[in-house]
Amino acid sequence: MKLRDKVVMIAEAGSASGMALIDRFAPEGARFILNSEAGTDALVPALEKLHAAGCPAIAAGADLCSPRETAALLDRAERELGTVDVLIHNRRAVRPAMVETCDEERFLSVLNANAKSAFVVTQAVGRQMAAKRSGKIVYIGSIHAEKPTGASFAYSVSQGAIKMLCREAALVLGRHGINVNLIELGPLEGDDVRFRSGISALYEDYRYKVPNAVLGTYADVANLALYLSSAEADFLNGADVRLDGGFLMHYMDHKMKRPQHETTGGAP
Amino acid sequence: MKLTGKTALVTGAGTGIGQGIAVELARRGAQVAVHYNRSADGALETKRRIEEAGASCMLVQADVAHKPNIDRMVRETVDRFGTVDILINNAAMQLNYDLFEYDEEQFDRMMAVNLKGYWQCIQAVVPCMKARGQGRIVNISSVHGKRPTDFDPVYAMTKGGIRMLGRESAIELGRYGITVNTVEPGAVDVGKRSSMRSAPPPPANVAKPKSRPRDIRRKFPLGRIGLPGDVAHLVCHIVSDESEFLNGAAIRLDGASMLL
């Protein structure tokens, strides 16, 4: 088991990626701090399943943009499970937002949900990890830390900020024996809708722009996150690992790997 | 590279890099709106140098953390000069707190000035540029949009955000004839920055360490650090007619120091 008795905190455990992370990490012996800003209701099934399997776990609905709520959650978790060994930050709020027309509320809601929560939780968990001189932090980010969307600029701005947070934290926390890395994820099923754009054709035929014509899944993410959270990745620090099947390498449409019967159109 | 007849708005032009850019734009014929927040004396000096170059200048005070301030700044510029052809986003803070020192208020303030402010300044000038079917926007960022600082994580986060703001703006606004580019300077000799936390003074009996030429050469292949004029010359090239096809670029301007 790769995470025997390790305390794993999942920032947004109620999301699809959160569920995949729980499923992948539980058999490895982890103990869980499950958080969801939406509250604990959505976490009940996962919590019951973990308890039934004998996995220690707690659920919380802390706002990770609030240093006070984050500290309170970590205090409670320390009493019930211990201090955090692995932090997975997987909040990825996307809202349509154009540079020209977006309003301030929308911009800040996306920036804070993604980048501010990452900073606040890194600071709080980083203190715990620095005190015990070990830990792993993994941000589940996006290929849009590099590639503009033409649909949700606030999202890509927040991803650019997280990318630099990862590099800063890798230096500062690295001196305390902590590894900090970033997964730049995409494309997943539904991203053509999530990032629908009148400007960028990036997501047209997007499945076939992945050289092997398959989209990513949250199980792929969980596999990589597990590796980054384990002792096997002790020398990996400050890296951005692009998990996109080669999507961003694409640029010649006529070479796309399409099924023989299909000549145009989107994903089947 | 004449800029005669163009109107430029330069934020943070009361000090350092912004001052250098504003003066160089004026030397090439642009009329310049000099924005400042707290550096009123510096802004007056910028104005003096611009007028010495024979160009028109106006001063406008605003806190770019607040959108109403930004809207007023652009409105005053348009009232005086008729439009904005060139926006140089340059006003930024650096607090030099480490990861564990930052509090929430400081984090929010950094994001509001360095990141939200850049976006909202772009948003505020788009109508002018769109109406004329052309415009030039240059975001002054930093090498710390890619390389961590190791002394101010939130500063680097804002610069990482600016990289993507530049790319998104470039693909979105290009259809209006507006280009958006980013300049990423390395160390630039700007004198002491007012927003920077000052280092504690050394004890009286300790001599201030001097940078020896050999140290400079080890860190900077050209044997010197950057000057505001270096940034200003690149900015003037980007906003000129010669750079019509340059869009969405981020140009590192550090004398190759980041490669060592």
XYZ file of C-alpha atoms in Angstrom, chain A residues 49-257:
209
model
C -18.577 3.776 1.920
C -15.177 4.589 3.425
C -16.335 3.803 6.950
C -17.840 0.509 5.791
C -14.472 -0.383 4.292
C -12.725 0.501 7.547
C -11.124 3.705 6.234
C -10.997 6.532 8.796
C -12.527 9.649 7.247
C -14.195 12.921 8.179
C -16.304 15.267 6.102
C -16.444 19.051 6.218
C -17.895 21.983 4.317
C -15.189 24.583 4.877
C -14.710 27.594 2.626
C -11.039 27.194 1.775
C -10.801 30.857 0.771
C -11.247 31.634 4.453
C -8.065 31.203 6.505
C -10.217 30.980 9.639
C -12.454 28.156 8.349
C -9.460 26.344 6.911
C -7.609 26.502 10.224
C -10.684 25.249 12.077
C -10.975 22.303 9.711
C -7.307 21.407 10.144
C -7.635 21.627 13.945
C -10.565 19.247 13.910
C -8.825 16.897 11.489
C -5.701 16.846 13.634
C -7.750 15.798 16.646
C -9.629 13.090 14.772
C -7.122 11.819 12.197
C -3.773 13.585 12.561
C -2.018 16.269 10.543
C -2.202 16.318 6.750
C 0.325 14.236 4.821
C -1.113 14.719 1.345
C -3.079 17.705 0.062
C -4.941 17.410 -3.220
C -6.280 20.746 -4.421
C -8.803 19.929 -7.125
C -11.084 22.949 -7.248
C -11.612 23.885 -10.885
C -14.462 26.369 -11.166
C -15.260 27.325 -14.751
C -17.665 30.101 -15.686
C -17.964 31.660 -19.127
C -16.115 34.993 -19.025
C -14.893 37.237 -21.819
C -12.218 39.870 -21.259
C -14.414 42.504 -22.868
C -17.685 41.856 -21.048
C -17.069 39.942 -17.815
C -18.105 41.623 -14.573
C -16.027 41.859 -11.443
C -18.144 39.476 -9.384
C -17.735 36.708 -11.924
C -14.006 37.286 -12.332
C -13.375 37.188 -8.588
C -15.640 34.193 -8.038
C -13.519 32.111 -10.432
C -10.158 33.521 -9.329
C -10.952 32.945 -5.667
C -12.543 29.512 -6.069
C -9.425 28.260 -7.831
C -6.353 30.339 -7.003
C -7.179 31.933 -3.665
C -8.359 28.673 -2.119
C -5.170 27.019 -3.399
C -3.061 29.688 -1.725
C -4.929 29.680 1.586
C -4.944 25.903 1.936
C -1.295 25.629 0.848
C -0.305 28.142 3.509
C -2.249 26.353 6.265
C -1.333 22.792 5.323
C 2.217 23.888 4.483
C 2.695 24.986 8.115
C 1.663 21.531 9.357
C 3.856 19.764 6.843
C 6.854 22.026 7.503
C 6.580 21.238 11.223
C 6.918 17.514 10.546
C 9.270 18.024 7.582
C 7.342 15.911 5.113
C 4.331 16.081 2.875
C 3.009 16.077 -0.664
C 0.914 18.743 -2.321
C -0.732 18.148 -5.690
C -2.743 20.743 -7.578
C -5.152 19.436 -10.177
C -4.877 22.290 -12.648
C -5.511 22.585 -16.330
C -3.953 22.773 -19.767
C -5.434 26.279 -19.729
C -2.548 27.418 -17.572
C -0.847 27.605 -20.990
C -3.511 27.532 -23.671
C -6.101 30.319 -23.765
C -9.733 29.242 -23.897
C -11.420 32.067 -25.801
C -14.329 31.346 -23.490
C -13.390 31.652 -19.837
C -10.435 33.954 -19.380
C -10.906 34.139 -15.614
C -10.386 30.391 -15.461
C -7.118 30.452 -17.386
C -5.895 33.460 -15.395
C -6.567 31.478 -12.205
C -4.691 28.497 -13.647
C -1.715 30.697 -14.546
C -1.676 31.889 -10.937
C -1.824 28.335 -9.562
C 1.054 27.346 -11.807
C 3.231 29.999 -10.188
C 1.958 29.122 -6.713
C 3.164 25.577 -7.360
C 6.631 26.781 -8.322
C 6.912 29.125 -5.349
C 5.670 26.509 -2.890
C 8.035 23.925 -4.386
C 10.958 26.161 -3.438
C 9.810 27.334 -0.033
C 8.244 24.079 1.163
C 10.825 21.968 -0.635
C 13.349 23.116 1.950
C 11.139 21.400 4.538
C 11.042 18.079 2.695
C 7.706 18.725 1.006
C 6.990 18.015 -2.665
C 4.668 20.322 -4.588
C 3.557 19.493 -8.108
C 0.887 20.407 -10.621
C -1.192 18.281 -12.980
C -2.259 20.219 -16.076
C -5.334 18.304 -17.071
C -7.469 18.167 -20.197
C -9.386 17.461 -22.328
C -12.206 15.582 -20.628
C -15.637 14.565 -21.861
C -17.812 17.670 -21.874
C -14.982 20.177 -22.189
C -16.328 21.186 -25.610
C -19.438 22.437 -23.816
C -17.598 23.762 -20.775
C -15.290 25.855 -22.971
C -17.646 26.565 -25.875
C -16.116 29.507 -27.700
C -16.944 31.710 -30.623
C -13.256 32.549 -30.946
C -11.206 29.425 -30.461
C -11.688 26.215 -32.465
C -9.656 24.278 -29.901
C -12.529 22.024 -28.861
C -13.920 21.334 -32.331
C -13.289 17.637 -32.980
C -11.326 17.717 -29.772
C -11.377 13.976 -29.221
C -9.463 13.510 -32.469
C -6.930 16.143 -31.611
C -5.679 13.768 -28.946
C -3.321 11.672 -31.096
C -4.856 8.394 -29.909
C -8.402 9.829 -30.111
C -9.295 9.188 -26.476
C -10.325 11.711 -23.868
C -8.960 11.884 -20.341
C -10.887 10.543 -17.363
C -10.792 11.272 -13.662
C -9.386 7.791 -13.185
C -6.342 8.951 -15.189
C -6.036 11.932 -12.873
C -6.334 9.786 -9.767
C -3.585 7.459 -11.002
C -1.164 10.329 -11.560
C -2.177 12.034 -8.306
C -1.510 8.796 -6.427
C 1.965 8.567 -7.901
C 2.689 12.213 -7.050
C 1.411 11.608 -3.508
C 3.555 8.541 -2.930
C 7.160 8.061 -1.878
C 7.928 7.012 -5.461
C 7.790 10.702 -6.422
C 10.123 11.957 -3.693
C 12.423 13.717 -6.175
C 9.655 15.287 -8.247
C 9.167 18.871 -7.143
C 7.870 22.042 -8.798
C 6.876 20.131 -11.939
C 3.888 20.804 -14.141
C 2.868 17.462 -15.551
C 0.682 17.915 -18.619
C -1.912 15.126 -18.566
C -3.616 15.614 -21.912
C -2.833 12.591 -24.071
C -0.823 14.884 -26.338
C -3.783 17.202 -27.061
C -1.781 20.420 -27.001
C 0.731 18.996 -29.465
C -1.923 18.834 -32.164
C -1.898 21.215 -35.086
C -2.480 19.373 -38.357
C -6.185 18.594 -38.668
C -5.802 16.366 -41.733
C -3.712 13.950 -39.707
C -6.327 13.342 -37.034
C -7.010 9.715 -36.131
